[in-house]
């Protein structure tokens, strides 16, 4: 290209010279040469030659600058690559496991708060809310927003690491999906062969609940079902005993930011709109509400591929003996999951027993008791001696986004309607349920899938399936995947390490994200969304928040070795 331009320039220049000499007369007097130039020649020179020369000069001058710039950048990039390569080599030789940023193809949508606003720009009108002074009603070192499995763990870990900690929750109890949705089964994956951290807060929650009399053994392994109502008391006990400051009935609705750092949140409650100042904030809202409000980027699976939402309900008046006899005579296994849910298992799970009802609803369809198009089917878990089936996870509804208020409204109402169909079917086709009655619904619909932050490290399905190891590990979790048509139970002793990087949003400092909304792709989400995994990220986040304060550095600068030391002190297994 450059050669072509130079050739055109040279041709025009030659033509100019020829034209110049052709239209000029040169005379030689004594010691002077006189060149007579006519007006046409002067105009030609002005119009053609001078701009041409100027543009050629400018072009080469700019090119030279650009070349220098590109070369410098390239050299720096090459040097950086070389240093990284050399470090990787040395680490490999010395046996240190490196973090590998694997990029997985994904159809997930990357969004942030602004993209949502732009979107609503096309659809709605706006109201300009006047700014007003918000009273600060509490200050603390670590504020944990959301009191589910991750939030309880984050608050306990931060407090145990020495930070003055507040745990904020929008409902009237802690426990998240356990207490508000009614899901009891924190350890159902724990078949023979599972390797997991025995000292983490997840196991502690299960153990303390059992000691307090708030559990029932899960039917097919040694894990405990947490009594959803009783767990409210267990959570109160854990929080108060640790000295965490609780705030219930309080929704975080906005963030306070200073220079790309979070410095608190604004809440709404019956007390009005109030601020809480905090040196560190841990987002355990399940939906990454705080990261979203702070403008962090996150990914979302397209709605028609998202994991479904469920209305969990319970029944009373169940004849326990008769029902258990029926399940013994008609044992369900994980092979049955494949029939209805199109589960991709590795086959090794197929023979294991599972508390699962599915063929029964096919029968109800054949009998015309429920619609042929019905999606009802799923798991039961514990049965009390008083004849209560406390955790019926049978109403699974798809194509709902649990961060969209219209979808939430529709799904809540559809869920209740489907529950009545499910009970009707149970009464007609499942022995033991003949006289069953609706006992209660969870306090809210249960959502499985929404925002997942874009983190410093985005965990992948490969990491989960290939026993990934990380220098910044904050804990381990067994190879247990449940979602997006994959079911892998951790019967092999395989486990992966959870990196601190997937709790760190890219854009805002002093904000950590834990629980089901940590950074990762769909398959890793199907592992990390499980309650016990949420307790691993919660505990890691709480400890890191407290240590960053002690060190007086931000959460992205914290010395990971000190965080790991604290986690080990708290009983966590890192590798
Ligand atoms: C129907 C269903 C069945 C499931 N079954 C199982 C199972 O059998 N085993 C298993 O391990 N996992 C199961 N899961 C998944 C698991 O329960 C969740 O992924 C897990 O509880 C997530 O924990 P978390 O702490 O991230 O969030 P959550 O448990 O959702 O807790 C978040 C908490 O934050 C609060 N909150 C949210 N936003 C705000 C806000 N802005 N301000 C204040 N508070 C806020 C919420 O009220 C909630 O208490 C199931 C999930 C569902 C929905």
Coordinates of C-alpha atoms and ligand atoms in Angstrom, one line a residue:
X1 CA 0.0 0.0 0.0
X2 CA 2.7 2.4 1.1
X3 CA 4.7 1.6 -2.1
X4 CA 1.7 2.2 -4.3
X5 CA 1.2 5.7 -2.7
X6 CA 4.9 6.5 -3.1
X7 CA 4.7 5.6 -6.9
X8 CA 1.6 7.8 -7.4
X9 CA 3.4 10.6 -5.6
X10 CA 6.5 10.2 -7.7
X11 CA 4.5 10.2 -11.0
X12 CA 2.6 13.4 -10.0
X13 CA 5.9 15.0 -9.0
X14 CA 7.5 14.1 -12.3
X15 CA 4.5 15.4 -14.2
X16 CA 4.7 18.6 -12.2
X17 CA 8.4 19.1 -13.0
X18 CA 7.7 18.4 -16.7
X19 CA 4.8 20.9 -16.7
X20 CA 6.9 23.5 -14.9
X21 CA 9.9 23.4 -17.3
X22 CA 7.6 23.2 -20.3
X23 CA 5.8 26.4 -19.4
X24 CA 8.8 28.3 -18.1
X25 CA 11.7 30.0 -19.9
X26 CA 15.2 29.9 -18.5
X27 CA 17.8 32.6 -19.5
X28 CA 21.4 32.8 -18.4
X29 CA 22.6 36.4 -17.9
X30 CA 26.2 37.1 -16.6
X31 CA 26.1 35.6 -13.1
X32 CA 22.4 35.0 -12.7
X33 CA 19.9 32.4 -14.1
X34 CA 16.5 33.9 -14.7
X35 CA 13.5 31.6 -14.7
X36 CA 10.4 33.2 -16.2
X37 CA 7.2 31.5 -15.0
X38 CA 3.8 32.1 -16.4
X39 CA 0.6 32.5 -14.3
X40 CA -0.8 29.0 -15.3
X41 CA 2.4 27.4 -13.9
X42 CA 2.2 29.3 -10.6
X43 CA -1.5 28.2 -10.2
X44 CA -0.5 24.6 -11.1
X45 CA 2.3 24.6 -8.5
X46 CA 0.0 26.0 -5.9
X47 CA -2.9 23.6 -6.5
X48 CA -1.1 20.3 -7.3
X49 CA 2.5 20.2 -6.2
X50 CA 2.5 22.0 -2.8
X51 CA -0.5 20.1 -1.3
X52 CA 1.0 16.9 -2.7
X53 CA 4.4 17.5 -1.1
X54 CA 2.7 18.5 2.2
X55 CA 0.5 15.4 2.3
X56 CA 3.5 13.1 1.5
X57 CA 5.5 14.8 4.2
X58 CA 2.6 14.5 6.7
X59 CA 1.9 10.9 5.8
X60 CA 5.5 9.8 6.4
X61 CA 5.8 11.9 9.6
X62 CA 2.6 10.3 11.1
X63 CA 3.6 6.8 9.9
X64 CA 6.9 7.3 11.7
X65 CA 5.2 8.3 14.9
X66 CA 2.6 5.5 14.7
X67 CA 5.3 2.9 13.9
X68 CA 7.2 4.0 17.0
X69 CA 4.0 3.8 19.1
X70 CA 3.0 0.4 17.9
X71 CA 6.5 -0.9 18.3
X72 CA 6.7 0.3 21.9
X73 CA 3.4 -1.2 22.7
X74 CA 4.3 -4.4 21.0
X75 CA 7.6 -4.6 22.8
X76 CA 5.9 -4.1 26.2
X77 CA 3.2 -6.7 25.3
X78 CA 5.9 -9.2 24.2
X79 CA 7.9 -8.6 27.3
X80 CA 4.8 -9.1 29.5
X81 CA 4.0 -12.3 27.6
X82 CA 7.5 -13.5 28.0
X83 CA 7.6 -12.8 31.8
X84 CA 4.2 -14.7 32.2
X85 CA 5.5 -17.6 30.1
X86 CA 8.7 -17.8 32.1
X87 CA 6.8 -17.6 35.4
X88 CA 4.4 -20.4 34.2
X89 CA 7.4 -22.5 33.3
X90 CA 9.2 -22.0 36.6
X91 CA 5.9 -22.6 38.5
X92 CA 5.4 -25.9 36.6
X93 CA 8.9 -27.0 37.4
X94 CA 8.5 -26.2 41.1
X95 CA 5.1 -27.9 41.1
X96 CA 2.9 -24.7 41.7
X97 CA -0.5 -25.0 40.0
X98 CA -1.2 -22.1 37.7
X99 CA -4.5 -20.3 37.0
X100 CA -5.5 -20.8 33.5
X101 CA -8.1 -18.5 32.0
X102 CA -10.1 -20.9 29.8
X103 CA -12.6 -19.2 27.5
X104 CA -15.7 -21.3 26.9
X105 CA -18.1 -20.5 24.1
X106 CA -21.3 -19.2 25.6
X107 CA -24.6 -17.8 24.5
X108 CA -25.0 -16.0 27.8
X109 CA -25.8 -12.3 27.6
X110 CA -23.3 -9.8 29.3
X111 CA -25.1 -7.0 30.9
X112 CA -24.8 -4.2 33.5
X113 CA -27.2 -1.7 35.1
X114 CA -26.8 0.8 32.2
X115 CA -27.7 -1.8 29.6
X116 CA -30.9 -2.4 31.6
X117 CA -31.7 1.3 31.7
X118 CA -31.1 1.7 28.0
X119 CA -33.4 -1.2 27.4
X120 CA -36.1 0.3 29.5
X121 CA -35.5 3.6 27.7
X122 CA -37.1 2.0 24.7
X123 CA -40.1 0.8 26.5
X124 CA -41.0 3.2 29.3
X125 CA -41.2 6.7 30.4
X126 CA -39.2 8.0 33.3
X127 CA -39.8 10.0 36.5
X128 CA -37.0 12.1 37.8
X129 CA -36.8 11.2 41.6
X130 CA -35.6 14.2 43.6
X131 CA -32.4 13.7 45.5
X132 CA -32.8 13.8 49.3
X133 CA -30.7 13.4 52.4
X134 CA -30.7 9.8 53.7
X135 CA -30.0 9.3 57.4
X136 CA -27.2 6.8 58.1
X137 CA -28.7 4.4 60.7
X138 CA -25.8 2.0 61.1
X139 CA -22.0 1.8 60.4
X140 CA -19.9 -1.3 60.5
X141 CA -16.7 -2.8 59.1
X142 CA -18.2 -5.7 57.1
X143 CA -21.8 -5.5 55.8
X144 CA -23.2 -8.8 54.4
X145 CA -26.3 -8.3 52.3
X146 CA -28.5 -11.4 52.1
X147 CA -28.9 -14.0 54.9
X148 CA -28.9 -17.3 52.9
X149 CA -26.3 -20.1 53.2
X150 CA -23.6 -17.8 51.7
X151 CA -24.6 -14.8 53.8
X152 CA -24.7 -16.6 57.1
X153 CA -21.3 -18.1 56.3
X154 CA -19.8 -14.7 55.2
X155 CA -21.1 -13.0 58.3
X156 CA -19.8 -15.7 60.7
X157 CA -16.4 -15.9 58.9
X158 CA -16.0 -12.1 58.9
X159 CA -16.9 -11.8 62.6
X160 CA -14.7 -14.8 63.6
X161 CA -11.8 -13.1 61.8
X162 CA -12.4 -10.0 64.0
X163 CA -14.5 -7.6 62.0
X164 CA -17.6 -5.8 63.3
X165 CA -20.2 -7.3 61.1
X166 CA -23.8 -6.6 60.1
X167 CA -26.0 -9.3 58.4
X168 CA -28.9 -7.6 56.5
X169 CA -31.9 -9.6 55.2
X170 CA -35.1 -8.6 53.4
X171 CA -37.3 -11.3 55.0
X172 CA -38.0 -11.8 58.7
X173 CA -35.6 -14.7 59.1
X174 CA -32.2 -15.9 57.9
X175 CA -31.6 -19.0 55.9
X176 CA -32.4 -17.9 52.3
X177 CA -33.7 -20.7 50.1
X178 CA -33.6 -23.0 53.1
X179 CA -36.1 -21.1 55.2
X180 CA -37.9 -18.8 52.7
X181 CA -38.4 -21.3 49.9
X182 CA -38.4 -24.4 52.1
X183 CA -35.5 -26.5 50.7
X184 CA -34.1 -28.8 53.3
X185 CA -31.6 -30.9 51.4
X186 CA -28.2 -29.3 52.0
X187 CA -26.2 -32.5 51.7
X188 CA -28.2 -34.9 49.5
X189 CA -25.3 -35.3 47.1
X190 CA -23.2 -36.9 49.9
X191 CA -23.2 -40.5 48.6
X192 CA -20.3 -42.8 49.5
X193 CA -17.1 -41.5 48.1
X194 CA -17.7 -37.8 48.5
X195 CA -14.7 -35.7 49.6
X196 CA -15.5 -32.3 51.0
X197 CA -14.2 -29.9 53.6
X198 CA -15.3 -31.2 57.0
X199 CA -14.4 -28.0 58.8
X200 CA -16.3 -25.4 56.8
X201 CA -19.4 -23.5 57.9
X202 CA -21.7 -25.6 55.7
X203 CA -21.0 -28.8 57.6
X204 CA -21.1 -26.8 60.9
X205 CA -24.7 -25.5 60.0
X206 CA -25.8 -29.1 59.3
X207 CA -24.2 -30.4 62.5
X208 CA -25.6 -27.6 64.8
X209 CA -29.1 -28.0 63.3
X210 CA -28.9 -31.7 64.1
X211 CA -27.7 -31.1 67.6
X212 CA -30.5 -28.6 68.2
X213 CA -33.0 -31.2 67.0
X214 CA -33.9 -29.4 63.8
X215 CA -33.1 -32.1 61.2
X216 CA -34.4 -35.4 59.8
X217 CA -32.1 -37.9 58.1
X218 CA -32.3 -37.8 54.3
X219 CA -33.7 -41.1 53.1
X220 CA -30.8 -42.5 51.1
X221 CA -27.6 -41.4 52.6
X222 CA -26.2 -40.0 55.9
X223 CA -26.9 -36.3 55.2
X224 CA -29.4 -34.4 57.2
X225 CA -32.5 -32.5 55.9
X226 CA -32.7 -29.2 57.7
X227 CA -36.2 -28.5 59.0
X228 CA -37.0 -25.3 57.1
X229 CA -38.9 -23.7 60.0
X230 CA -36.5 -24.8 62.7
X231 CA -33.6 -23.6 60.7
X232 CA -34.8 -20.0 61.3
X233 CA -34.0 -20.7 65.0
X234 CA -30.6 -22.4 64.2
X235 CA -29.6 -19.4 62.1
X236 CA -30.6 -16.9 64.8
X237 CA -28.5 -19.0 67.2
X238 CA -25.4 -19.0 64.9
X239 CA -25.6 -15.3 64.2
X240 CA -26.1 -14.2 67.8
X241 CA -23.6 -16.5 69.3
X242 CA -20.9 -15.3 66.9
X243 CA -21.8 -11.6 67.8
X244 CA -22.9 -10.7 64.3
X245 CA -25.3 -7.7 64.3
X246 CA -28.6 -8.8 62.7
X247 CA -31.0 -6.6 60.6
X248 CA -34.2 -8.2 59.3
X249 CA -37.1 -6.9 57.2
X250 CA -34.7 -4.6 55.4
X251 CA -34.1 -4.5 51.6
X252 CA -30.9 -3.1 50.1
X253 CA -32.1 -0.9 47.2
X254 CA -29.1 1.3 46.2
X255 CA -25.3 1.5 46.7
X256 CA -23.1 4.2 48.1
X257 CA -19.9 4.5 45.9
X258 CA -16.8 6.7 46.2
X259 CA -14.0 6.5 43.6
X260 CA -15.1 3.0 42.3
X261 CA -15.2 1.7 45.8
X262 CA -18.4 0.7 47.7
X263 CA -18.8 2.5 51.0
X264 CA -22.3 1.3 52.0
X265 CA -25.8 0.6 50.8
X266 CA -29.2 2.4 51.0
X267 CA -32.0 0.3 52.4
X268 CA -35.8 0.5 52.5
X269 CA -37.8 -0.9 55.3
X270 CA -40.8 0.1 57.5
X271 CA -38.3 2.6 59.1
X272 CA -38.0 4.4 55.8
X273 CA -35.1 4.9 53.4
X274 CA -31.9 4.6 55.5
X275 CA -28.2 4.2 54.8
X276 CA -25.7 1.8 56.2
X277 CA -22.0 2.7 55.9
X278 CA -19.6 -0.2 55.6
X279 CA -15.9 -0.5 54.9
X280 CA -16.5 -3.8 53.0
X281 CA -19.7 -5.1 51.5
X282 CA -20.3 -8.8 50.7
X283 CA -23.2 -9.4 48.2
X284 CA -25.0 -12.6 49.2
X285 CA -28.3 -11.7 47.6
X286 CA -28.4 -14.7 45.3
X287 CA -29.2 -12.4 42.4
X288 CA -26.0 -10.2 42.7
X289 CA -28.3 -7.3 43.5
X290 CA -25.5 -5.2 45.0
X291 CA -23.1 -5.8 42.2
X292 CA -25.8 -4.9 39.7
X293 CA -26.7 -1.7 41.5
X294 CA -23.0 -0.8 41.7
X295 CA -22.8 -1.1 37.8
X296 CA -20.7 -4.3 37.7
X297 CA -21.0 -6.4 34.6
X298 CA -22.6 -9.8 34.9
X299 CA -23.9 -12.6 32.6
X300 CA -27.3 -14.0 32.3
X301 CA -28.5 -17.1 30.5
X302 CA -31.2 -16.4 27.9
X303 CA -34.6 -16.8 29.7
X304 CA -35.7 -19.8 27.7
X305 CA -32.6 -21.7 28.7
X306 CA -32.5 -20.6 32.4
X307 CA -32.9 -23.1 35.2
X308 CA -36.6 -23.2 36.2
X309 CA -38.2 -21.6 39.3
X310 CA -40.2 -23.7 41.8
X311 CA -43.0 -23.3 44.3
X312 CA -42.0 -25.6 47.1
X313 CA -44.9 -26.8 49.3
X314 CA -45.5 -29.3 52.0
X315 CA -48.4 -31.7 52.9
X316 CA -49.9 -32.9 56.1
X317 CA -51.9 -36.0 56.7
X318 CA -49.6 -38.3 54.8
X319 CA -49.5 -42.0 55.9
X320 CA -45.8 -42.3 56.2
X321 CA -45.6 -46.0 56.6
X322 CA -47.8 -46.7 53.5
X323 CA -45.8 -44.2 51.4
X324 CA -42.4 -45.6 52.4
X325 CA -43.7 -49.1 51.7
X326 CA -44.7 -47.9 48.2
X327 CA -41.3 -46.3 47.6
X328 CA -39.5 -49.5 48.7
X329 CA -41.7 -51.6 46.3
X330 CA -41.2 -49.0 43.5
X331 CA -37.7 -47.7 44.0
X332 CA -36.8 -44.6 42.0
X333 CA -33.1 -44.2 40.8
X334 CA -31.2 -41.5 39.1
X335 CA -31.9 -43.3 35.8
X336 CA -35.4 -42.1 36.2
X337 CA -34.2 -38.5 36.2
X338 CA -32.9 -39.0 32.7
X339 CA -36.3 -40.0 31.5
X340 CA -38.0 -36.8 32.4
X341 CA -35.3 -34.2 32.7
X342 CA -33.0 -35.4 29.9
X343 CA -30.2 -35.6 32.4
X344 CA -26.7 -36.2 31.0
X345 CA -25.2 -38.5 33.7
X346 CA -21.9 -40.4 33.5
X347 CA -24.0 -43.5 34.1
X348 CA -22.3 -44.3 37.5
X349 CA -25.3 -42.6 39.3
X350 CA -28.0 -44.5 37.5
X351 CA -28.5 -47.3 40.1
X352 CA -28.5 -45.0 43.1
X353 CA -31.7 -44.5 45.0
X354 CA -33.4 -41.1 44.9
X355 CA -36.5 -39.8 46.5
X356 CA -38.2 -39.0 43.2
X357 CA -41.7 -39.0 41.9
X358 CA -42.2 -38.8 38.2
X359 CA -43.9 -42.0 36.7
X360 CA -46.7 -41.3 39.2
X361 CA -47.5 -38.0 37.4
X362 CA -47.5 -39.8 34.0
X363 CA -50.1 -42.1 35.4
X364 CA -52.1 -39.1 36.6
X365 CA -51.9 -37.7 33.1
X366 CA -53.1 -40.9 31.6
X367 CA -56.0 -40.9 34.1
X368 CA -56.9 -37.4 33.0
X369 CA -56.3 -36.0 36.6
X370 CA -53.8 -33.4 35.4
X371 CA -53.2 -31.9 32.0
X372 CA -51.1 -33.9 29.5
X373 CA -48.9 -30.8 29.1
X374 CA -48.1 -30.7 32.9
X375 CA -44.5 -30.5 33.9
X376 CA -45.1 -31.7 37.5
X377 CA -42.5 -34.1 38.9
X378 CA -39.5 -34.0 41.1
X379 CA -38.3 -34.8 44.6
X380 CA -39.7 -35.3 48.1
X381 CA -37.3 -35.5 51.0
X382 CA -38.2 -35.9 54.6
X383 CA -41.4 -37.3 56.3
X384 CA -42.2 -36.6 59.9
X385 CA -43.8 -39.1 62.2
X386 CA -46.7 -36.6 62.4
X387 CA -47.4 -37.4 58.7
X388 CA -45.8 -34.3 57.1
X389 CA -44.1 -34.4 53.8
X390 CA -42.2 -31.2 54.4
X391 CA -40.3 -30.6 51.2
X392 CA -42.2 -31.3 48.0
X393 CA -40.1 -30.0 45.1
X394 CA -42.5 -30.9 42.3
X395 CA -43.6 -27.8 40.6
X396 CA -40.8 -26.8 38.1
X397 CA -41.6 -23.8 35.8
X398 CA -39.4 -22.6 33.0
X399 CA -39.1 -19.4 31.0
X400 CA -39.2 -17.1 34.0
X401 CA -36.5 -14.6 35.0
X402 CA -36.5 -14.2 38.8
X403 CA -35.1 -10.6 38.5
X404 CA -38.1 -9.5 36.5
X405 CA -41.1 -8.4 38.7
X406 CA -43.7 -9.4 36.1
X407 CA -42.2 -12.8 35.8
X408 CA -42.1 -13.2 39.5
X409 CA -45.8 -12.3 39.8
X410 CA -46.9 -14.7 37.1
X411 CA -44.7 -17.5 38.4
X412 CA -45.9 -17.2 42.0
X413 CA -49.5 -17.5 40.9
X414 CA -48.9 -20.2 38.4
X415 CA -46.9 -22.1 41.1
X416 CA -49.8 -22.1 43.5
X417 CA -52.2 -23.3 40.8
X418 CA -49.9 -26.1 39.8
X419 CA -49.5 -27.1 43.4
X420 CA -53.2 -27.8 43.6
X421 CA -52.8 -30.0 40.5
X422 CA -49.8 -31.8 42.1
X423 CA -51.7 -32.5 45.3
X424 CA -54.7 -33.8 43.3
X425 CA -52.4 -36.2 41.4
X426 CA -50.7 -37.3 44.6
X427 CA -54.0 -38.1 46.3
X428 CA -55.1 -40.2 43.4
X429 CA -52.0 -42.1 42.5
X430 CA -49.5 -42.2 45.3
X431 CA -50.3 -44.6 48.2
X432 CA -50.0 -42.8 51.5
X433 CA -51.1 -39.5 50.1
X434 CA -54.8 -40.3 49.8
X435 CA -55.8 -38.0 52.6
X436 CA -53.0 -35.5 52.2
X437 CA -53.7 -31.8 52.6
X438 CA -51.8 -28.7 51.7
X439 CA -49.8 -27.7 54.8
X440 CA -47.9 -24.7 53.5
X441 CA -46.1 -22.9 50.7
X442 CA -42.6 -21.6 51.0
X443 CA -42.6 -17.9 51.9
X444 CA -41.5 -17.2 48.3
X445 CA -41.0 -18.8 44.9
X446 CA -37.5 -20.3 44.6
X447 CA -35.2 -19.0 41.8
X448 CA -32.2 -21.0 40.7
X449 CA -30.6 -18.9 38.0
X450 CA -30.1 -15.2 37.4
X451 CA -27.1 -12.8 37.4
X452 CA -23.6 -14.2 37.6
X453 CA -20.9 -11.5 38.0
X454 CA -18.0 -11.2 35.6
X455 CA -15.1 -11.8 37.9
X456 CA -11.4 -11.5 38.0
X457 CA -11.6 -15.2 37.3
X458 CA -14.7 -16.9 35.7
X459 CA -14.9 -20.5 36.8
X460 CA -15.7 -23.0 34.0
X461 CA -17.3 -26.3 33.6
X462 CA -13.9 -27.7 32.7
X463 CA -12.6 -26.5 36.1
X464 CA -15.4 -28.3 37.9
X465 CA -15.1 -31.5 35.9
X466 CA -11.3 -31.6 35.9
X467 CA -10.4 -31.1 39.6
X468 CA -9.0 -27.6 39.0
X469 CA -6.5 -26.3 41.5
X470 CA -5.8 -22.6 42.2
X471 CA -3.2 -20.7 44.0
X472 CA -5.9 -18.5 45.5
X473 CA -8.1 -21.4 46.6
X474 CA -10.5 -20.5 49.4
X475 CA -11.9 -24.0 49.8
X476 CA -12.9 -27.2 48.0
X477 CA -16.1 -28.5 46.7
X478 CA -16.9 -32.0 45.4
X479 CA -17.5 -32.7 41.7
X480 CA -21.2 -32.3 42.1
X481 CA -23.1 -30.8 39.1
X482 CA -26.9 -30.4 39.0
X483 CA -28.4 -28.3 36.3
X484 CA -28.7 -27.6 32.6
X485 CA -29.4 -31.3 31.9
X486 CA -26.2 -32.5 33.7
X487 CA -26.2 -34.6 36.8
X488 CA -22.9 -35.7 38.2
X489 CA -22.8 -36.9 41.8
X490 CA -19.5 -36.9 43.6
X491 CA -19.2 -40.6 44.1
X492 CA -15.6 -40.7 43.0
X493 CA -13.8 -38.6 45.6
X494 CA -13.1 -36.0 42.9
X495 CA -13.3 -32.3 44.0
X496 CA -12.1 -28.9 42.7
X497 CA -10.7 -25.9 44.4
X498 CA -12.7 -22.6 44.5
X499 CA -10.7 -19.6 43.5
X500 CA -10.9 -16.2 45.3
X501 CA -10.9 -14.5 41.8
X502 CA -14.5 -15.6 41.1
X503 CA -15.8 -13.5 44.1
X504 CA -14.1 -10.3 42.8
X505 CA -16.2 -8.1 40.5
X506 CA -14.1 -6.3 37.9
X507 CA -15.3 -2.7 38.3
X508 CA -15.8 -2.0 42.0
X509 CA -13.4 -2.6 44.9
X510 CA -14.2 -3.5 48.5
X511 CA -17.2 -5.4 47.2
X512 CA -17.2 -9.2 47.2
X513 CA -19.8 -11.5 45.8
X514 CA -20.6 -14.9 47.2
X515 CA -23.2 -17.6 46.8
X516 CA -24.9 -18.7 43.6
X517 CA -24.1 -15.5 41.7
X518 CA -20.3 -15.9 41.7
X519 CA -18.4 -15.6 38.4
X520 CA -18.6 -18.6 36.1
X521 CA -20.2 -20.3 33.1
X522 CA -23.4 -22.4 33.1
X523 CA -21.9 -25.7 34.1
X524 CA -19.8 -24.2 36.9
X525 CA -23.0 -22.5 38.1
X526 CA -24.7 -25.9 38.2
X527 CA -22.1 -26.8 40.9
X528 CA -21.6 -23.5 42.6
X529 CA -25.3 -22.8 43.1
X530 CA -25.6 -25.7 45.6
X531 CA -26.0 -24.6 49.2
X532 CA -22.8 -26.2 50.4
X533 CA -20.8 -24.6 47.7
X534 CA -22.5 -21.2 48.6
X535 CA -21.2 -21.7 52.1
X536 CA -17.6 -22.1 50.7
X537 CA -17.7 -18.8 48.8
X538 CA -19.5 -17.1 51.7
X539 CA -16.9 -18.1 54.2
X540 CA -14.0 -17.2 51.8
X541 CA -15.6 -13.8 51.2
X542 CA -16.2 -13.0 54.9
X543 CA -12.6 -14.0 55.8
X544 CA -11.1 -11.9 52.9
X545 CA -13.2 -8.9 53.8
X546 CA -12.0 -9.0 57.4
X547 CA -8.3 -9.6 56.5
X548 CA -8.3 -6.8 53.9
X549 CA -9.4 -4.4 56.7
X550 CA -6.6 -5.7 59.0
X551 CA -4.1 -5.2 56.2
X552 CA -5.7 -1.8 55.3
X553 CA -5.8 -2.7 51.6
X554 CA -8.7 -3.2 49.2
X555 CA -10.4 -6.6 48.6
X556 CA -8.6 -6.9 45.3
X557 CA -5.2 -6.2 46.9
X558 CA -5.6 -8.5 49.9
X559 CA -2.8 -10.9 50.6
X560 CA -4.4 -14.2 49.7
X561 CA -1.9 -16.1 51.8
X562 CA -3.2 -14.3 54.9
X563 CA -6.8 -15.0 53.9
X564 CA -5.9 -18.7 53.4
X565 CA -4.2 -18.7 56.8
X566 CA -7.4 -17.4 58.4
X567 CA -9.6 -19.9 56.6
X568 CA -7.3 -22.7 57.8
X569 CA -7.6 -21.3 61.3
X570 CA -11.4 -21.5 60.9
X571 CA -11.1 -25.2 59.9
X572 CA -11.5 -24.9 56.1
X573 CA -9.7 -27.3 53.8
X574 CA -8.1 -25.4 50.9
X575 CA -6.4 -28.1 48.7
Ligands
LIG1 C1 -36.5 -24.9 44.5 C2 -35.0 -25.0 44.7 C3 -34.5 -26.2 45.1 C4 -33.2 -26.3 45.4 N1 -32.7 -27.5 45.8 C5 -31.4 -27.6 46.3 C6 -30.9 -28.7 47.0 O1 -31.7 -29.7 47.2 N2 -29.7 -28.7 47.5 C7 -28.9 -27.6 47.3 O2 -27.7 -27.7 47.8 N3 -29.3 -26.5 46.7 C8 -30.5 -26.5 46.2 N4 -31.0 -25.3 45.6 C9 -30.0 -24.2 45.3 C10 -29.7 -23.4 46.5 O3 -30.8 -23.5 47.5 C11 -29.4 -22.0 46.3 O4 -28.7 -21.8 45.1 C12 -28.7 -21.4 47.5 O5 -29.5 -21.3 48.5 C13 -28.1 -20.0 47.2 O6 -27.6 -19.5 48.3 P1 -27.3 -18.0 48.4 O7 -26.8 -17.7 49.8 O8 -26.4 -17.6 47.3 O9 -28.7 -17.3 48.1 P2 -30.1 -17.4 48.8 O10 -30.3 -18.7 49.5 O11 -31.1 -17.1 47.7 O12 -30.2 -16.3 49.9 C14 -30.2 -14.9 49.5 C15 -30.8 -14.1 50.6 O13 -30.6 -12.8 50.3 C16 -31.8 -12.1 50.6 N5 -31.9 -10.9 49.7 C17 -31.9 -10.9 48.3 N6 -31.9 -9.7 47.9 C18 -31.8 -8.9 48.9 C19 -31.6 -7.5 49.1 N7 -31.6 -6.6 48.0 N8 -31.6 -6.9 50.3 C20 -31.6 -7.7 51.4 N9 -31.7 -9.1 51.3 C21 -31.8 -9.6 50.1 C22 -32.9 -13.1 50.3 O14 -34.1 -12.8 50.9 C23 -32.3 -14.4 50.8 O15 -32.6 -14.6 52.1 C24 -32.3 -25.2 45.2 C25 -32.9 -24.0 44.8 C26 -34.2 -23.9 44.6 C27 -34.8 -22.5 44.3

